[in-house]
Short mmCIF file of C-alpha atoms in Angstrom, two decimals:
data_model
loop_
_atom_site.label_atom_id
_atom_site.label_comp_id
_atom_site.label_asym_id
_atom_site.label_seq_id
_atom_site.Cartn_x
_atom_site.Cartn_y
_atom_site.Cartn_z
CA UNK B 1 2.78 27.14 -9.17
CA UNK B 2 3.33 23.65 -8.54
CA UNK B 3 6.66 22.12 -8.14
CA UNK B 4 5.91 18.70 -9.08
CA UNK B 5 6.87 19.18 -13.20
CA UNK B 6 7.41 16.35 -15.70
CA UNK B 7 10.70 15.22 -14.12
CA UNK B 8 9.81 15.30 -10.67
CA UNK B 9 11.92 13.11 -8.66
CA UNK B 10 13.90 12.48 -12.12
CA UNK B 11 17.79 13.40 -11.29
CA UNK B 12 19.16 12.49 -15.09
CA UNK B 13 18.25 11.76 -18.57
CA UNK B 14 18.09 7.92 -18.04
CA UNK B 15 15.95 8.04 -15.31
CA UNK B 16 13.18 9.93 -17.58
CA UNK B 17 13.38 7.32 -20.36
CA UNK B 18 12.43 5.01 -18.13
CA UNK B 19 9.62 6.35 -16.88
CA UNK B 20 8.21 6.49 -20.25
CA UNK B 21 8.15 3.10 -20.14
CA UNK B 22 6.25 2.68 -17.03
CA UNK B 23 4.29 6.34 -16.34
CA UNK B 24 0.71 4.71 -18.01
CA UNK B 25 0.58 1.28 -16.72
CA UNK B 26 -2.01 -0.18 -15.24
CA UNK B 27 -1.86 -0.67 -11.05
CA UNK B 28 -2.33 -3.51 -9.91
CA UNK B 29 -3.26 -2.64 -5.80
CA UNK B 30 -2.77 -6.21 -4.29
CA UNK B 31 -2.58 -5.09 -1.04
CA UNK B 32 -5.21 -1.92 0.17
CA UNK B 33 -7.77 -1.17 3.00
CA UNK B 34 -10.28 0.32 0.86
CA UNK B 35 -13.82 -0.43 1.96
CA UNK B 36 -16.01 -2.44 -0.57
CA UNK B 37 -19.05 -1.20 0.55
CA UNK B 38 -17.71 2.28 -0.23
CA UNK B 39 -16.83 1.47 -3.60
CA UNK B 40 -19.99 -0.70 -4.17
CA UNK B 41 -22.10 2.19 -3.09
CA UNK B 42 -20.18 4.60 -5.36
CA UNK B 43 -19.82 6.94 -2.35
CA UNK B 44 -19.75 10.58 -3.15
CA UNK B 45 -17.17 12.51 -0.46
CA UNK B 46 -19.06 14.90 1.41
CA UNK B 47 -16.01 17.36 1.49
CA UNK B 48 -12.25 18.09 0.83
CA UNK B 49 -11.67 16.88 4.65
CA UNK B 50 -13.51 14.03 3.85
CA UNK B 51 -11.82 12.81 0.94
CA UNK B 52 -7.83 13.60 2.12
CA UNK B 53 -8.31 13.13 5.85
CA UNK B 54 -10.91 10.81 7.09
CA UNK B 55 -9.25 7.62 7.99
CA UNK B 56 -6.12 8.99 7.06
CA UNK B 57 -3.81 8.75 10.25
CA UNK B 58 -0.86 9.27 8.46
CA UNK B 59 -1.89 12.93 8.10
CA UNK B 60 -3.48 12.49 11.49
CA UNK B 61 -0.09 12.10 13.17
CA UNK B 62 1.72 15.42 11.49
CA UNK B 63 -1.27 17.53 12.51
CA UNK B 64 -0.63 16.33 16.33
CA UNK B 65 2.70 16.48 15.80
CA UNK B 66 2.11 19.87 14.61
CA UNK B 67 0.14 20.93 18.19
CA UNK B 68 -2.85 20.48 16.68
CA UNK B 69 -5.95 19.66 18.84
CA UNK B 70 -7.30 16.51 19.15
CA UNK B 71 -10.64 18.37 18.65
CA UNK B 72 -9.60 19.55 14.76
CA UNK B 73 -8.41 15.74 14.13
CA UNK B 74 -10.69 13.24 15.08
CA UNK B 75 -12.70 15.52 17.30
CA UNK B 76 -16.10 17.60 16.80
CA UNK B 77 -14.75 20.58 15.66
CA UNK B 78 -16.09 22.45 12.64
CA UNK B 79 -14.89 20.84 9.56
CA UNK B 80 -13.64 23.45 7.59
CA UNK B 81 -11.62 24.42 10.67
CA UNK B 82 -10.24 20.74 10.32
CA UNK B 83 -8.94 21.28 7.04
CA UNK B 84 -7.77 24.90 8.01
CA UNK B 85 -5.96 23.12 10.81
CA UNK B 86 -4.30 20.17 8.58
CA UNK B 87 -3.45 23.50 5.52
CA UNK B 88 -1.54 25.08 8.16
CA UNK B 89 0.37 22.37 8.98
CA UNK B 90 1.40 21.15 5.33
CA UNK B 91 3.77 23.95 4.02
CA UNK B 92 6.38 22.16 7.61
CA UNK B 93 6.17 18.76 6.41
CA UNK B 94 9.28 19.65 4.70
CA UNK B 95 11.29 15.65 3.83
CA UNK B 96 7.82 13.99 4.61
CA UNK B 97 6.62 11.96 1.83
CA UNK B 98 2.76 13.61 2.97
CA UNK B 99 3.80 16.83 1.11
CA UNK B 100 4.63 15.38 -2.08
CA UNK B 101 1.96 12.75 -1.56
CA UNK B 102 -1.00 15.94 -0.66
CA UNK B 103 0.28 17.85 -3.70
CA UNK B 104 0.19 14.76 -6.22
CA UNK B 105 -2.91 13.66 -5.34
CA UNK B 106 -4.07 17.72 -5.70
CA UNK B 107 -2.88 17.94 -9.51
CA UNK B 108 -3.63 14.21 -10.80
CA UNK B 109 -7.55 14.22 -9.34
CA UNK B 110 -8.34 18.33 -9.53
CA UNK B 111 -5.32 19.22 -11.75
CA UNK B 112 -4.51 22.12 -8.68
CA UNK B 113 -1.68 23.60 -8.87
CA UNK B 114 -1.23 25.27 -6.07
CA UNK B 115 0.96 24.36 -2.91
CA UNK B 116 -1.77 23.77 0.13
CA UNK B 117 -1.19 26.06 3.08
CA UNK B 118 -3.19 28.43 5.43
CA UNK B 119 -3.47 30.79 2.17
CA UNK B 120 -4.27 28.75 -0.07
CA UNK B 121 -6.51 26.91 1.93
CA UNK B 122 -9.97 28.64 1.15
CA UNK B 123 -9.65 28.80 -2.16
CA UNK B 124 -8.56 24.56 -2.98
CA UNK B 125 -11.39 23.84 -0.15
CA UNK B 126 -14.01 25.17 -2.71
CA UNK B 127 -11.91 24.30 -5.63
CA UNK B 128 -11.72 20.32 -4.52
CA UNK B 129 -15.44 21.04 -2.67
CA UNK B 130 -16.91 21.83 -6.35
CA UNK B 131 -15.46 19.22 -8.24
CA UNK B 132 -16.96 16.20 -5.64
CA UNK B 133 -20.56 17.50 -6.47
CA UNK B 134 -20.10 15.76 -9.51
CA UNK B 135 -20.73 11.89 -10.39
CA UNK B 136 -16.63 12.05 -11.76
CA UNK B 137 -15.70 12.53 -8.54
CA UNK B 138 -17.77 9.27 -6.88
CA UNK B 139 -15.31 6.54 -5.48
CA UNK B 140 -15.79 4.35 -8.52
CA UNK B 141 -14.74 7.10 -10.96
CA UNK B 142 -12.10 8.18 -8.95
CA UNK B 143 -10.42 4.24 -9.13
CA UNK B 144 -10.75 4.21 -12.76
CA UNK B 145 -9.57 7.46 -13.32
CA UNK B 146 -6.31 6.36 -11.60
CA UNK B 147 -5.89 3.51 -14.00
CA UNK B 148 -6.76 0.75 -11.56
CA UNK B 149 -7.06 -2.88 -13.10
CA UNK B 150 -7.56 -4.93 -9.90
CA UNK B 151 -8.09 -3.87 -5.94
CA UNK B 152 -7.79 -6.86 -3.45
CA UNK B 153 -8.86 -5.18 0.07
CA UNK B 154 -8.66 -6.31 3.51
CA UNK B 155 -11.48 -8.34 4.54
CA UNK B 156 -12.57 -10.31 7.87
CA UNK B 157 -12.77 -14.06 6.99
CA UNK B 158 -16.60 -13.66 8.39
CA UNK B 159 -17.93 -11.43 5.95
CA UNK B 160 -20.37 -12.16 3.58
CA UNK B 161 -18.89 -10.45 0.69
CA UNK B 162 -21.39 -9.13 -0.18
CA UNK B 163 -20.14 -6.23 -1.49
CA UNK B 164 -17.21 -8.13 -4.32
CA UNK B 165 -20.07 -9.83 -5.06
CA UNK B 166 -21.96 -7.05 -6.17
CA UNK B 167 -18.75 -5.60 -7.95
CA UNK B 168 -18.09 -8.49 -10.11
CA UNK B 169 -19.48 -6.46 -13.31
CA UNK B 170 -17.43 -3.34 -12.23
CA UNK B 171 -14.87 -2.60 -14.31
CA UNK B 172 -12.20 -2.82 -11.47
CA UNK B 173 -11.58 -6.38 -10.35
CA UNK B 174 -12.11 -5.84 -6.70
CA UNK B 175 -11.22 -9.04 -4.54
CA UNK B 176 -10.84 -9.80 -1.44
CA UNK B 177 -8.41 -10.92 0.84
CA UNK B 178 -8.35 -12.98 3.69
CA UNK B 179 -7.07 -11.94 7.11
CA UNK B 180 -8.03 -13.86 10.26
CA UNK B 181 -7.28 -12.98 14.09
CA UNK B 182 -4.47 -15.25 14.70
CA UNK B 183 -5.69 -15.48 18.34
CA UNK B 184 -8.91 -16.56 16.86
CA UNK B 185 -8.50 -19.82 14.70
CA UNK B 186 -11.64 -21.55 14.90
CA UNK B 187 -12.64 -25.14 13.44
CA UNK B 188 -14.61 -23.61 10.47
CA UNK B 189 -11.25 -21.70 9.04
CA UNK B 190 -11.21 -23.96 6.30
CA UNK B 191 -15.02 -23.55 4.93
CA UNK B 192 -14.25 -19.62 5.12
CA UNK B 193 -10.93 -20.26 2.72
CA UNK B 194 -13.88 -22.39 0.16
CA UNK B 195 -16.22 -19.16 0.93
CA UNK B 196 -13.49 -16.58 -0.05
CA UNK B 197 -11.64 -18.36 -2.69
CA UNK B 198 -15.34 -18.55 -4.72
CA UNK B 199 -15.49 -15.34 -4.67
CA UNK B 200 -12.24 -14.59 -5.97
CA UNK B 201 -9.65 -14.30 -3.27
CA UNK B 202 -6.04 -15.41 -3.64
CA UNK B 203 -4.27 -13.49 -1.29
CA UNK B 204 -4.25 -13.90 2.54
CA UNK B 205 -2.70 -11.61 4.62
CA UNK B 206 -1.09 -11.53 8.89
CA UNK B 207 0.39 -9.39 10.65
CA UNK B 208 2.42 -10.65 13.04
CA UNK B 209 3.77 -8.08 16.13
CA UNK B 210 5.44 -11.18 17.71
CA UNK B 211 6.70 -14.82 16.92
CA UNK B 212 6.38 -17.88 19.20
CA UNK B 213 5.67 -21.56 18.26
CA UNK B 214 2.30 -21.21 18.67
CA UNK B 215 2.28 -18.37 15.84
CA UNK B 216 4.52 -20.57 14.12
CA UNK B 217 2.32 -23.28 14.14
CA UNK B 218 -0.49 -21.54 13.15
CA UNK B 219 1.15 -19.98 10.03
CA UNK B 220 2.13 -23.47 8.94
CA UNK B 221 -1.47 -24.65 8.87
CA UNK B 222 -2.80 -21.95 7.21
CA UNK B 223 -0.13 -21.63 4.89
CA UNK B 224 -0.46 -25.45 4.11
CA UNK B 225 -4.09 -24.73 3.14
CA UNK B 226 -3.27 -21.87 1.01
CA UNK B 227 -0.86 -23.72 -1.16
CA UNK B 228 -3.85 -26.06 -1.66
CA UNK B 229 -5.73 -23.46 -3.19
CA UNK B 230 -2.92 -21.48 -4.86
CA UNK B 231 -3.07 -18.55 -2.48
CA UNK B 232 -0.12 -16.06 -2.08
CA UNK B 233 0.20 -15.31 1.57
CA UNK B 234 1.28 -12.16 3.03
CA UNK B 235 3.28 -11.85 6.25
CA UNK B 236 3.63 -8.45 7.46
CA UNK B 237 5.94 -8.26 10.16
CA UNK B 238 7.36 -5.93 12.75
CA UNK B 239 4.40 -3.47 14.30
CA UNK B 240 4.27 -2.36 17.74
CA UNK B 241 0.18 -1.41 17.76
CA UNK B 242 -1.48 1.27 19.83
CA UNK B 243 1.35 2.39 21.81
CA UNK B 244 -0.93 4.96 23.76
CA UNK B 245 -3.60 3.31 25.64
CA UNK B 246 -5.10 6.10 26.54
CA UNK B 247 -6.04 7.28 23.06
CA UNK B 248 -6.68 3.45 22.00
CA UNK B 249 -9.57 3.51 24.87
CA UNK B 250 -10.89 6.61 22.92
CA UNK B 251 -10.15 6.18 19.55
CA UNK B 252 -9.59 2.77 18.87
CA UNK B 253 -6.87 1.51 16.72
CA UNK B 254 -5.80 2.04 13.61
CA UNK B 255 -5.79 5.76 14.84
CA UNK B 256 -2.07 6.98 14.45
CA UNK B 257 -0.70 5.38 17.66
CA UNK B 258 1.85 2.56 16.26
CA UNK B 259 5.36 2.71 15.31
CA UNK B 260 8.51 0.02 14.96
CA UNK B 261 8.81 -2.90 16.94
CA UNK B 262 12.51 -4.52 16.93
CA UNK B 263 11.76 -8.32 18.04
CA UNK B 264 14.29 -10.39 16.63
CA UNK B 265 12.72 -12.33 13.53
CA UNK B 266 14.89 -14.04 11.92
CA UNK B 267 14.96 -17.60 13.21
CA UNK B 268 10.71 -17.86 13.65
CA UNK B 269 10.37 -16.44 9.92
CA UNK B 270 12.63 -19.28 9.02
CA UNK B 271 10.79 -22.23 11.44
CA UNK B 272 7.50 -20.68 9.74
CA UNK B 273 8.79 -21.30 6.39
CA UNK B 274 10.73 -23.96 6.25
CA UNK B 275 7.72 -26.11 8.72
CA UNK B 276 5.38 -25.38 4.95
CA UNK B 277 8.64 -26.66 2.86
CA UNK B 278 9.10 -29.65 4.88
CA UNK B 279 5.62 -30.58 4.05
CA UNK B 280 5.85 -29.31 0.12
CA UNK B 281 3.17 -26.96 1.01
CA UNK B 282 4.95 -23.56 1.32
CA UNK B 283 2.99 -20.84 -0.67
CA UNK B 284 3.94 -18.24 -2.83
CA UNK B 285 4.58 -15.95 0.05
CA UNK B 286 5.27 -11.94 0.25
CA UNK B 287 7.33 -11.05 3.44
CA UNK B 288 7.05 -7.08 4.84
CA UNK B 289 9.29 -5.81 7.69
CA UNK B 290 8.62 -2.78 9.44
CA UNK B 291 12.03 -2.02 10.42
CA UNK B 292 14.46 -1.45 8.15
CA UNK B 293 17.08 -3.34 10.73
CA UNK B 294 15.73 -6.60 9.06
CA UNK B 295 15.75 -5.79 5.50
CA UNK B 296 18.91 -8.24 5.29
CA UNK B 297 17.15 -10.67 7.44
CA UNK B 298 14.49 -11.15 4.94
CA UNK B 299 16.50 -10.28 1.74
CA UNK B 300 18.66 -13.47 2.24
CA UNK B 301 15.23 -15.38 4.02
CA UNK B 302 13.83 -15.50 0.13
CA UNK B 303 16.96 -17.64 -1.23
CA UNK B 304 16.68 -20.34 1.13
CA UNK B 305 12.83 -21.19 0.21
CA UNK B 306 13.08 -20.07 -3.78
CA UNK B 307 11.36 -23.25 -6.04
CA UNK B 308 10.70 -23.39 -9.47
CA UNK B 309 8.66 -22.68 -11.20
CA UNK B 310 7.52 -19.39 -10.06
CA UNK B 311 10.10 -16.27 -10.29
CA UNK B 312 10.25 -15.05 -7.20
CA UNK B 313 8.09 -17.41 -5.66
CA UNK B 314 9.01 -15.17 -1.84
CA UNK B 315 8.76 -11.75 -2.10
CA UNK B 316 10.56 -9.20 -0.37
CA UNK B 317 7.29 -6.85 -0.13
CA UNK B 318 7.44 -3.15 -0.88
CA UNK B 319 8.49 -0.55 1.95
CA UNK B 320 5.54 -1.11 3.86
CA UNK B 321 3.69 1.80 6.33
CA UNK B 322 6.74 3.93 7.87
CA UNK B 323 9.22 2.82 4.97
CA UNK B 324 6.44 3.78 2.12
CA UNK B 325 9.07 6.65 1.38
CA UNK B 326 11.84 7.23 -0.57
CA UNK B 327 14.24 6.46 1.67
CA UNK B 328 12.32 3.37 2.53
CA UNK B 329 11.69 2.44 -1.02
CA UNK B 330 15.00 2.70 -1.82
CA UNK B 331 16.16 0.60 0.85
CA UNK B 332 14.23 -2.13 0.37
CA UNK B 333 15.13 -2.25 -3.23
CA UNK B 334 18.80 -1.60 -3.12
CA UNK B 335 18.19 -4.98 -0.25
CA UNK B 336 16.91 -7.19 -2.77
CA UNK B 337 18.75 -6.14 -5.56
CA UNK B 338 22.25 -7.08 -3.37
CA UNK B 339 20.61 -10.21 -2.44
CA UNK B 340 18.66 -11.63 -4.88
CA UNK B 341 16.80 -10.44 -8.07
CA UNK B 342 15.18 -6.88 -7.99
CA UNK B 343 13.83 -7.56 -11.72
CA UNK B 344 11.68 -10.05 -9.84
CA UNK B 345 10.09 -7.90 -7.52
CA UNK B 346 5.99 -7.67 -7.40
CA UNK B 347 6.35 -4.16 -6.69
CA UNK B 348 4.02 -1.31 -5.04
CA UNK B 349 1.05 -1.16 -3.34
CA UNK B 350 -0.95 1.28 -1.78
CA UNK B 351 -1.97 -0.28 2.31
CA UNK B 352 -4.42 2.40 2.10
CA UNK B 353 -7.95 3.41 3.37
CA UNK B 354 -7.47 6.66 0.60
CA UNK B 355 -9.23 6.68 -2.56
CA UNK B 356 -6.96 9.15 -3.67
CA UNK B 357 -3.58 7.35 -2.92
CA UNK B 358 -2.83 5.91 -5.96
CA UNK B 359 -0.60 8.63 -7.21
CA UNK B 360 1.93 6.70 -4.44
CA UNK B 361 2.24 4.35 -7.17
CA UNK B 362 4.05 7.22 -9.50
CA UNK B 363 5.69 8.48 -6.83
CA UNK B 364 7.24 4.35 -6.29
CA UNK B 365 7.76 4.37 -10.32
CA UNK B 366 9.48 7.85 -10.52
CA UNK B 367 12.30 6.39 -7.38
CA UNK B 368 12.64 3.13 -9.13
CA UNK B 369 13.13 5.02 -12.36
CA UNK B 370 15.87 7.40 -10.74
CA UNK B 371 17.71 4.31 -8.49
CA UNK B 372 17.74 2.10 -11.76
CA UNK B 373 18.72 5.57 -13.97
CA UNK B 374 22.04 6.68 -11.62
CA UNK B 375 23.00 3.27 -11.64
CA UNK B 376 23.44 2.98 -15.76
CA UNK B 377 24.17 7.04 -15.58
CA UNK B 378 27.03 5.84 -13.07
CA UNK B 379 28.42 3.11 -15.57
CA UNK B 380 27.08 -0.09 -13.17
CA UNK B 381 24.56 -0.98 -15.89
CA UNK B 382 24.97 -0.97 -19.95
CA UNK B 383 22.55 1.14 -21.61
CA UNK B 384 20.76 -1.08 -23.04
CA UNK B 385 16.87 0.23 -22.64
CA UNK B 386 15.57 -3.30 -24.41
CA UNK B 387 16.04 -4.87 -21.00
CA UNK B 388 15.76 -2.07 -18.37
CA UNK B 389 12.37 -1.46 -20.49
CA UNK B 390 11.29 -5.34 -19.36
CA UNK B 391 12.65 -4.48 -15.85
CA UNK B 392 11.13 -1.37 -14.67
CA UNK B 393 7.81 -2.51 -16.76
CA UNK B 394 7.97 -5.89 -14.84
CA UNK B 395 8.62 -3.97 -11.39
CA UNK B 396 5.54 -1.93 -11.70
CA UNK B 397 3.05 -4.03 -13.62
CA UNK B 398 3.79 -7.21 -15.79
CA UNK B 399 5.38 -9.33 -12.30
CA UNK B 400 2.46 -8.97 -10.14
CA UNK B 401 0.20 -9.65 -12.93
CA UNK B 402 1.73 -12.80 -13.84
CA UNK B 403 2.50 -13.60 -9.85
CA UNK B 404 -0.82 -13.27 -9.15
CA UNK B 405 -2.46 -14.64 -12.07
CA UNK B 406 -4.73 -11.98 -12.62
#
C-alpha cells in the first residue's frame, strides 16, 4: 500500500487546513523545459521508461550512483531492463525527494499504489505500459489533467515558434521564454525580443556560472530592454556545468554531470542590478541561487532594489535544481520570510523536461502548508485562517498570476 495518505508531509492539524485552501489550485509553471513540439504534437510515451526516465537526469544520477551501468541509463540496453535497473534502485533512495517524487507521480497519473521496486517492477511496467495506449495518457492530456493554466518553456531566441504558435487554441497557455547564449549577443537581439514578445513571451531567463563586467554589462542591456517591454527576467545563478568531460564528450550536457559552484556573488548581483536602477530600467526580476551559502546574499539583495508598485517586484526564486527539496524549500522560504515578505513570494515551479512532474507542485504546497502550520501550532502566528488562507493561496497561485499578468 502506498504511504503517501491524505496528510502526507502534514505534521499537525493546522498544517491540513491549509492545504485545503491550496490542494486544487491551478499551477501556474513559469519556469519548465518542456518541449513545445512535444506538446504540440500531443506525443504519446512509447513506455513507462519513456515517460519517468528519458531526459530525466535527476533519476539518471541515483541509478549511477547506485552502480548502475551506463549501458541501462543512457545506453543501448534493452528497455525494460532500464526500468528493471532504475526499480531496483528506488526502494535506497531513502531522504531523496526522487522517492516521494516517483511514488506521487505513480498515484496522481495511474492512481498505483504500490511502492516501485525490483518486485513490483513487472507488474507497474504493464500497469503504467497499458494506461499510455490510450489518448488520456498523450502529453496534452496529461498537462490538463494536472491542472495546468499556463506553461512558459525554455526556448532559443532563434526559434521560430512555431510550435506556441500552433498552441495558441490549446487550452494550456503555453509561452515561451527567452534565453540567449550570453557569449553570443548579436546585433539582431532586439528584433528577436519584438519576435518573442508577439508571440506571447514575458519572461527571459540566464544562467549565469560566473560574474565579470562583461556579464554585468550584458545583463544591464538586456535587462534595460526587458523593462521596455514589461518582461520579468530570471537570473539563475550558481551552476558548475558538466563537471566530467569525459561523459560531456559522450553525452552532452544536460546529462547529470553538474553540481554547486561557490563563486562569490554578491557584489556583481548588486553592480547588475543597481547598473538597470541607475537607468530606471530595472525589471521585475526573479533571482535563483544554487547554493544555499547565498540564500542571505540574495534574501537581503531584494530590499535594496524593491519599487512600487509591484509587490515583490525581485523575487527570491524557489529552491531551484539541487535545493528543489524539502530541505531546500524550506530554506529558501524560512530566508525570505527573515528578510523580507514570504506572503510575497511567486512560488514553485517545476525546471523540468517531465510531463509528469507537476505533482512537485503538491509536494512544494504540502511543506509550505506544514512550515506555515508549526509556526501558528508553535504560537509565532495567531490563528487567524482569513489571512493565512490569502497567504498560502497567494504563495501557490494568486502572486504569480498577478506578477506575471497572466
Amino acid at each position: 500500500m502506498s504511504f503517501i495518505k491524505d496528510d502526507f508531509m502534514l505534521k499537525n492539524k493546522t498544517a491540513r487546513k491549509l492545504y485545503e485552501y491550496v490542494e486544487n489550485l491551478p499551477i501556474i509553471d513559469y519556469h519548465c523545459h518542456l518541449s513545445p513540439k512535444m506538446i504540440d504534437e500531443n506525443y504519446q510515451f512509447e513506455n513507462a521508461f519513456d515517460l519517468f526516465l528519458g531526459g530525466d537526469h535527476y533519476k539518471w544520477r541515483l541509478m549511477r550512483s547506485n552502480g548502475i551501468s551506463e549501458d541501462y541509463i543512457t545506453g543501448n540496453a534493452d528497455i525494460y531492463e532500464k526500468w528493471c535497473a532504475f526499480a531496483k534502485t528506488v526502494p535506497l533512495m531513502i531522504g531523496n525527494p526522487m522517492y516521494h517524487w516517483t511514488h506521487l507521480e505513480l498515484k496522481r497519473y495511474f492512481d498505483i499504489d504500490e511502492t516501485l521496486s525490483s518486485d513490483t517492477a513487472k507488474e507497474i511496467w504493464d500497469s503504467v505500459n497499458e494506461c499510455l495506449k490510450k489518448d488520456e495518457f498523450r502529453a496534452k492530456s496529461l498537462i490538463k489533467k494536472s491542472n495546468v493554466e499556463v506553461i512558459c518553456t525554455t526556448d532559443n531566441p532563434y526559434d521560430d515558434l512555431k510550435h506556441h504558435k500552433n498552441l495558441k487554441d490549446f487550452d494550456v497557455k503555453v509561452l515561451p521564454t527567452f534565453r540567449p547564449d550570453l557569449s553570443k549577443i548579436s546585433s539582431d537581439i532586439t528584433d528577436r525580443m519584438d519576435y518573442f514578445h508577439g508571440v506571447g513571451c514575458r519572461l527571459s531567463d540566464h544562467s549565469i556560472d560566473e560574474i565579470n563586467d562583461e556579464m554585468i554589462e550584458k545583463i544591464v542591456f538586456l535587462g534595460e530592454e526587458y523593462a521596455k517591454r514589461g518582461w520579468t527576467m530570471q537570473l539563475h545563478l550558481g551552476a558548475m556545468r558538466n563537471n566530467n568531460s569525459r561523459m560531456f564528450e559522450k553525452l552532452g550536457p544536460d546529462t547529470g554531470f553538474d553540481s554547486i559552484n561557490d563563486f562569490p556573488m554578491a557584489q556583481g548581483v548588486s553592480k547588475m542590478l543597481d547598473g538597470l536602477e541607475k537607468k530606471d530600467a530595472l525589471p521585475k526580476t526573479i533571482l535563483y541561487t544554487l547554493n544555499p551559502k547565498d540564500n542571505y546574499v540574495l534574501g537581503t539583495m531584494l530590499g535594496n532594489f524593491q519599487k512600487a508598485p509591484v509587490p515583490g517586484k525581485i523575487q527570491f526564486g524557489s529552491g531551484w535544481w539541487f535545493n528543489d527539496q524539502r530541505d531546500g524549500m524550506e530554506s529558501q522560504m524560512k530566508a525570505l520570510a527573515n528578510l523580507g515578505l514570504l506572503s510575497r513570494f511567486v512560488g514553485m515551479l517545476t525546471d523540468s523536461r517531465s510531463f509528469v512532474s507537476y505533482p512537485r507542485h503538491e509536494y512544494f504546497r504540502r511543506i509550505l502548508c506544514n512550515l506555515i502550520g508549526k509556526w501558528v501550532e508553535e504560537g509565532e502566528y495567531p490563528e487567524d485562517y482569513e489571512t493565512l488562507k490569502k497567504i498560502v493561496q497567494g504563495i501557490c497561485y494568486y502572486n504569480a498570476k498577478e506578477y506575471f499578468e497572466f
